Amino acid sequence: MGIRVLVATLCQPARQTAGRPKGYPPVGPGQFCREYLPAPEDYYTSHFGDAMRRSGKGWQVRCLFHDDRTPSATVYPDGGFHCHACGVHCRDVLDFHMRMTGLGFKQAAQALGAWGASQ
């Protein structure tokens, strides 16, 4: 099953769920919903702060995965991250969070609020 099919299956637009804004899909126990991941700019700003410099379609930052004295990494609007010096590449905010914290998929998704509460 492809990721798009999986996300579409898990994120069915339906009823309003308590605690979620109207129009957001419900997330049941043990379900991941990519739509609940934090906005990339907000998430990366919490890690890089004022050190994010607008550059083309994204932002230039100093890489947190190696001792970086000058900005060698790019954060993209879709949440991707790529360091041109050490080669670290993260597909999205979740992937970046997993690498930064060492957490597994489920634990990182829970930490970012994209995993439904367990019963």
mmCIF file with all atom_site columns, C-alpha atoms in Angstrom:
data_model
loop_
_atom_site.group_PDB
_atom_site.id
_atom_site.type_symbol
_atom_site.label_atom_id
_atom_site.label_alt_id
_atom_site.label_comp_id
_atom_site.label_asym_id
_atom_site.label_entity_id
_atom_site.label_seq_id
_atom_site.pdbx_PDB_ins_code
_atom_site.Cartn_x
_atom_site.Cartn_y
_atom_site.Cartn_z
_atom_site.occupancy
_atom_site.B_iso_or_equiv
_atom_site.pdbx_formal_charge
_atom_site.auth_seq_id
_atom_site.auth_comp_id
_atom_site.auth_asym_id
_atom_site.auth_atom_id
_atom_site.pdbx_PDB_model_num
ATOM 1   C CA . MET A 1 1   ? 0.000   0.000  0.000  1.00 0.00 ? 1   MET A CA 1
ATOM 2   C CA . GLY A 1 2   ? 1.467   3.364  -1.016 1.00 0.00 ? 2   GLY A CA 1
ATOM 3   C CA . ILE A 1 3   ? 1.857   6.250  1.433  1.00 0.00 ? 3   ILE A CA 1
ATOM 4   C CA . ARG A 1 4   ? -0.805  8.302  -0.345 1.00 0.00 ? 4   ARG A CA 1
ATOM 5   C CA . VAL A 1 5   ? -3.306  5.469  -0.061 1.00 0.00 ? 5   VAL A CA 1
ATOM 6   C CA . LEU A 1 6   ? -2.336  4.937  3.574  1.00 0.00 ? 6   LEU A CA 1
ATOM 7   C CA . VAL A 1 7   ? -2.703  8.633  4.432  1.00 0.00 ? 7   VAL A CA 1
ATOM 8   C CA . ALA A 1 8   ? -5.994  8.851  2.544  1.00 0.00 ? 8   ALA A CA 1
ATOM 9   C CA . THR A 1 9   ? -7.247  5.797  4.421  1.00 0.00 ? 9   THR A CA 1
ATOM 10  C CA . LEU A 1 10  ? -6.169  7.038  7.842  1.00 0.00 ? 10  LEU A CA 1
ATOM 11  C CA . CYS A 1 11  ? -7.227  10.640 7.284  1.00 0.00 ? 11  CYS A CA 1
ATOM 12  C CA . GLN A 1 12  ? -10.795 10.254 6.091  1.00 0.00 ? 12  GLN A CA 1
ATOM 13  C CA . PRO A 1 13  ? -12.599 13.616 6.244  1.00 0.00 ? 13  PRO A CA 1
ATOM 14  C CA . ALA A 1 14  ? -15.562 13.016 8.507  1.00 0.00 ? 14  ALA A CA 1
ATOM 15  C CA . ARG A 1 15  ? -17.182 14.186 11.707 1.00 0.00 ? 15  ARG A CA 1
ATOM 16  C CA . GLN A 1 16  ? -15.733 16.843 13.967 1.00 0.00 ? 16  GLN A CA 1
ATOM 17  C CA . THR A 1 17  ? -13.706 15.266 16.745 1.00 0.00 ? 17  THR A CA 1
ATOM 18  C CA . ALA A 1 18  ? -13.580 16.825 20.198 1.00 0.00 ? 18  ALA A CA 1
ATOM 19  C CA . GLY A 1 19  ? -10.437 18.908 20.604 1.00 0.00 ? 19  GLY A CA 1
ATOM 20  C CA . ARG A 1 20  ? -9.783  19.157 16.857 1.00 0.00 ? 20  ARG A CA 1
ATOM 21  C CA . PRO A 1 21  ? -10.717 22.126 14.671 1.00 0.00 ? 21  PRO A CA 1
ATOM 22  C CA . LYS A 1 22  ? -13.754 21.623 12.444 1.00 0.00 ? 22  LYS A CA 1
ATOM 23  C CA . GLY A 1 23  ? -12.825 20.119 9.098  1.00 0.00 ? 23  GLY A CA 1
ATOM 24  C CA . TYR A 1 24  ? -9.847  18.145 10.393 1.00 0.00 ? 24  TYR A CA 1
ATOM 25  C CA . PRO A 1 25  ? -10.050 14.381 9.977  1.00 0.00 ? 25  PRO A CA 1
ATOM 26  C CA . PRO A 1 26  ? -10.435 12.329 13.152 1.00 0.00 ? 26  PRO A CA 1
ATOM 27  C CA . VAL A 1 27  ? -7.471  10.329 14.347 1.00 0.00 ? 27  VAL A CA 1
ATOM 28  C CA . GLY A 1 28  ? -8.381  7.148  16.149 1.00 0.00 ? 28  GLY A CA 1
ATOM 29  C CA . PRO A 1 29  ? -6.319  5.161  18.616 1.00 0.00 ? 29  PRO A CA 1
ATOM 30  C CA . GLY A 1 30  ? -3.138  3.844  17.075 1.00 0.00 ? 30  GLY A CA 1
ATOM 31  C CA . GLN A 1 31  ? -3.440  5.871  13.876 1.00 0.00 ? 31  GLN A CA 1
ATOM 32  C CA . PHE A 1 32  ? -0.960  8.211  12.238 1.00 0.00 ? 32  PHE A CA 1
ATOM 33  C CA . CYS A 1 33  ? -2.175  11.276 10.362 1.00 0.00 ? 33  CYS A CA 1
ATOM 34  C CA . ARG A 1 34  ? 0.401   13.325 8.455  1.00 0.00 ? 34  ARG A CA 1
ATOM 35  C CA . GLU A 1 35  ? -1.939  16.339 8.425  1.00 0.00 ? 35  GLU A CA 1
ATOM 36  C CA . TYR A 1 36  ? -1.363  16.793 12.172 1.00 0.00 ? 36  TYR A CA 1
ATOM 37  C CA . LEU A 1 37  ? 2.392   17.255 11.833 1.00 0.00 ? 37  LEU A CA 1
ATOM 38  C CA . PRO A 1 38  ? 3.477   20.794 12.704 1.00 0.00 ? 38  PRO A CA 1
ATOM 39  C CA . ALA A 1 39  ? 3.907   23.268 9.866  1.00 0.00 ? 39  ALA A CA 1
ATOM 40  C CA . PRO A 1 40  ? 7.514   22.937 8.631  1.00 0.00 ? 40  PRO A CA 1
ATOM 41  C CA . GLU A 1 41  ? 8.368   26.619 9.083  1.00 0.00 ? 41  GLU A CA 1
ATOM 42  C CA . ASP A 1 42  ? 7.048   26.599 12.665 1.00 0.00 ? 42  ASP A CA 1
ATOM 43  C CA . TYR A 1 43  ? 8.819   23.357 13.539 1.00 0.00 ? 43  TYR A CA 1
ATOM 44  C CA . TYR A 1 44  ? 12.193  24.347 12.097 1.00 0.00 ? 44  TYR A CA 1
ATOM 45  C CA . THR A 1 45  ? 11.972  27.847 13.591 1.00 0.00 ? 45  THR A CA 1
ATOM 46  C CA . SER A 1 46  ? 11.731  26.175 17.004 1.00 0.00 ? 46  SER A CA 1
ATOM 47  C CA . HIS A 1 47  ? 15.086  24.455 16.282 1.00 0.00 ? 47  HIS A CA 1
ATOM 48  C CA . PHE A 1 48  ? 16.970  27.146 14.371 1.00 0.00 ? 48  PHE A CA 1
ATOM 49  C CA . GLY A 1 49  ? 15.259  30.372 15.480 1.00 0.00 ? 49  GLY A CA 1
ATOM 50  C CA . ASP A 1 50  ? 16.621  33.551 13.926 1.00 0.00 ? 50  ASP A CA 1
ATOM 51  C CA . ALA A 1 51  ? 19.437  31.574 12.301 1.00 0.00 ? 51  ALA A CA 1
ATOM 52  C CA . MET A 1 52  ? 17.070  30.630 9.442  1.00 0.00 ? 52  MET A CA 1
ATOM 53  C CA . ARG A 1 53  ? 17.958  32.773 6.428  1.00 0.00 ? 53  ARG A CA 1
ATOM 54  C CA . ARG A 1 54  ? 15.590  32.909 3.466  1.00 0.00 ? 54  ARG A CA 1
ATOM 55  C CA . SER A 1 55  ? 17.285  31.564 0.350  1.00 0.00 ? 55  SER A CA 1
ATOM 56  C CA . GLY A 1 56  ? 15.466  30.847 -2.884 1.00 0.00 ? 56  GLY A CA 1
ATOM 57  C CA . LYS A 1 57  ? 12.617  28.436 -2.196 1.00 0.00 ? 57  LYS A CA 1
ATOM 58  C CA . GLY A 1 58  ? 13.719  27.603 1.351  1.00 0.00 ? 58  GLY A CA 1
ATOM 59  C CA . TRP A 1 59  ? 15.965  28.613 4.214  1.00 0.00 ? 59  TRP A CA 1
ATOM 60  C CA . GLN A 1 60  ? 19.695  28.211 4.790  1.00 0.00 ? 60  GLN A CA 1
ATOM 61  C CA . VAL A 1 61  ? 20.682  26.966 8.253  1.00 0.00 ? 61  VAL A CA 1
ATOM 62  C CA . ARG A 1 62  ? 23.682  25.524 10.051 1.00 0.00 ? 62  ARG A CA 1
ATOM 63  C CA . CYS A 1 63  ? 23.402  21.754 10.152 1.00 0.00 ? 63  CYS A CA 1
ATOM 64  C CA . LEU A 1 64  ? 22.700  20.259 13.567 1.00 0.00 ? 64  LEU A CA 1
ATOM 65  C CA . PHE A 1 65  ? 24.133  16.893 12.536 1.00 0.00 ? 65  PHE A CA 1
ATOM 66  C CA . HIS A 1 66  ? 27.764  18.040 12.365 1.00 0.00 ? 66  HIS A CA 1
ATOM 67  C CA . ASP A 1 67  ? 29.939  20.907 13.622 1.00 0.00 ? 67  ASP A CA 1
ATOM 68  C CA . ASP A 1 68  ? 28.830  23.519 11.114 1.00 0.00 ? 68  ASP A CA 1
ATOM 69  C CA . ARG A 1 69  ? 30.326  26.999 11.237 1.00 0.00 ? 69  ARG A CA 1
ATOM 70  C CA . THR A 1 70  ? 28.538  28.368 8.176  1.00 0.00 ? 70  THR A CA 1
ATOM 71  C CA . PRO A 1 71  ? 25.052  27.510 6.889  1.00 0.00 ? 71  PRO A CA 1
ATOM 72  C CA . SER A 1 72  ? 25.409  24.415 4.733  1.00 0.00 ? 72  SER A CA 1
ATOM 73  C CA . ALA A 1 73  ? 21.911  22.956 5.043  1.00 0.00 ? 73  ALA A CA 1
ATOM 74  C CA . THR A 1 74  ? 18.650  23.842 3.340  1.00 0.00 ? 74  THR A CA 1
ATOM 75  C CA . VAL A 1 75  ? 15.191  23.578 4.874  1.00 0.00 ? 75  VAL A CA 1
ATOM 76  C CA . TYR A 1 76  ? 12.497  23.327 2.205  1.00 0.00 ? 76  TYR A CA 1
ATOM 77  C CA . PRO A 1 77  ? 8.903   24.626 2.499  1.00 0.00 ? 77  PRO A CA 1
ATOM 78  C CA . ASP A 1 78  ? 7.544   21.058 2.214  1.00 0.00 ? 78  ASP A CA 1
ATOM 79  C CA . GLY A 1 79  ? 9.493   20.101 5.355  1.00 0.00 ? 79  GLY A CA 1
ATOM 80  C CA . GLY A 1 80  ? 12.494  18.495 3.701  1.00 0.00 ? 80  GLY A CA 1
ATOM 81  C CA . PHE A 1 81  ? 15.994  19.071 5.049  1.00 0.00 ? 81  PHE A CA 1
ATOM 82  C CA . HIS A 1 82  ? 19.289  18.551 3.253  1.00 0.00 ? 82  HIS A CA 1
ATOM 83  C CA . CYS A 1 83  ? 22.845  19.259 4.361  1.00 0.00 ? 83  CYS A CA 1
ATOM 84  C CA . HIS A 1 84  ? 25.143  19.881 1.417  1.00 0.00 ? 84  HIS A CA 1
ATOM 85  C CA . ALA A 1 85  ? 28.244  19.260 3.581  1.00 0.00 ? 85  ALA A CA 1
ATOM 86  C CA . CYS A 1 86  ? 27.542  16.018 5.460  1.00 0.00 ? 86  CYS A CA 1
ATOM 87  C CA . GLY A 1 87  ? 24.808  14.673 3.179  1.00 0.00 ? 87  GLY A CA 1
ATOM 88  C CA . VAL A 1 88  ? 22.061  14.221 5.783  1.00 0.00 ? 88  VAL A CA 1
ATOM 89  C CA . HIS A 1 89  ? 18.697  14.240 4.052  1.00 0.00 ? 89  HIS A CA 1
ATOM 90  C CA . CYS A 1 90  ? 15.316  14.204 5.800  1.00 0.00 ? 90  CYS A CA 1
ATOM 91  C CA . ARG A 1 91  ? 12.108  13.854 3.825  1.00 0.00 ? 91  ARG A CA 1
ATOM 92  C CA . ASP A 1 92  ? 9.918   15.827 6.210  1.00 0.00 ? 92  ASP A CA 1
ATOM 93  C CA . VAL A 1 93  ? 9.489   17.149 9.748  1.00 0.00 ? 93  VAL A CA 1
ATOM 94  C CA . LEU A 1 94  ? 8.819   13.649 11.102 1.00 0.00 ? 94  LEU A CA 1
ATOM 95  C CA . ASP A 1 95  ? 11.973  12.207 9.540  1.00 0.00 ? 95  ASP A CA 1
ATOM 96  C CA . PHE A 1 96  ? 14.032  15.148 10.890 1.00 0.00 ? 96  PHE A CA 1
ATOM 97  C CA . HIS A 1 97  ? 12.540  14.715 14.379 1.00 0.00 ? 97  HIS A CA 1
ATOM 98  C CA . MET A 1 98  ? 13.310  10.983 14.339 1.00 0.00 ? 98  MET A CA 1
ATOM 99  C CA . ARG A 1 99  ? 16.959  11.653 13.429 1.00 0.00 ? 99  ARG A CA 1
ATOM 100 C CA . MET A 1 100 ? 17.371  14.471 15.966 1.00 0.00 ? 100 MET A CA 1
ATOM 101 C CA . THR A 1 101 ? 15.846  12.583 18.886 1.00 0.00 ? 101 THR A CA 1
ATOM 102 C CA . GLY A 1 102 ? 16.626  8.969  18.026 1.00 0.00 ? 102 GLY A CA 1
ATOM 103 C CA . LEU A 1 103 ? 12.950  8.093  18.449 1.00 0.00 ? 103 LEU A CA 1
ATOM 104 C CA . GLY A 1 104 ? 11.173  5.503  16.349 1.00 0.00 ? 104 GLY A CA 1
ATOM 105 C CA . PHE A 1 105 ? 8.316   6.352  13.987 1.00 0.00 ? 105 PHE A CA 1
ATOM 106 C CA . LYS A 1 106 ? 5.447   5.931  16.451 1.00 0.00 ? 106 LYS A CA 1
ATOM 107 C CA . GLN A 1 107 ? 7.190   7.731  19.321 1.00 0.00 ? 107 GLN A CA 1
ATOM 108 C CA . ALA A 1 108 ? 8.206   10.652 17.086 1.00 0.00 ? 108 ALA A CA 1
ATOM 109 C CA . ALA A 1 109 ? 4.685   10.903 15.635 1.00 0.00 ? 109 ALA A CA 1
ATOM 110 C CA . GLN A 1 110 ? 3.267   10.927 19.175 1.00 0.00 ? 110 GLN A CA 1
ATOM 111 C CA . ALA A 1 111 ? 5.743   13.619 20.254 1.00 0.00 ? 111 ALA A CA 1
ATOM 112 C CA . LEU A 1 112 ? 4.679   15.775 17.300 1.00 0.00 ? 112 LEU A CA 1
ATOM 113 C CA . GLY A 1 113 ? 0.948   15.238 17.907 1.00 0.00 ? 113 GLY A CA 1
ATOM 114 C CA . ALA A 1 114 ? 0.354   13.211 14.749 1.00 0.00 ? 114 ALA A CA 1
ATOM 115 C CA . TRP A 1 115 ? -0.563  9.921  16.439 1.00 0.00 ? 115 TRP A CA 1
ATOM 116 C CA . GLY A 1 116 ? -4.023  9.197  17.851 1.00 0.00 ? 116 GLY A CA 1
ATOM 117 C CA . ALA A 1 117 ? -4.301  8.679  21.595 1.00 0.00 ? 117 ALA A CA 1
ATOM 118 C CA . SER A 1 118 ? -4.298  5.081  22.728 1.00 0.00 ? 118 SER A CA 1
ATOM 119 C CA . GLN A 1 119 ? -7.286  3.745  24.630 1.00 0.00 ? 119 GLN A CA 1
#
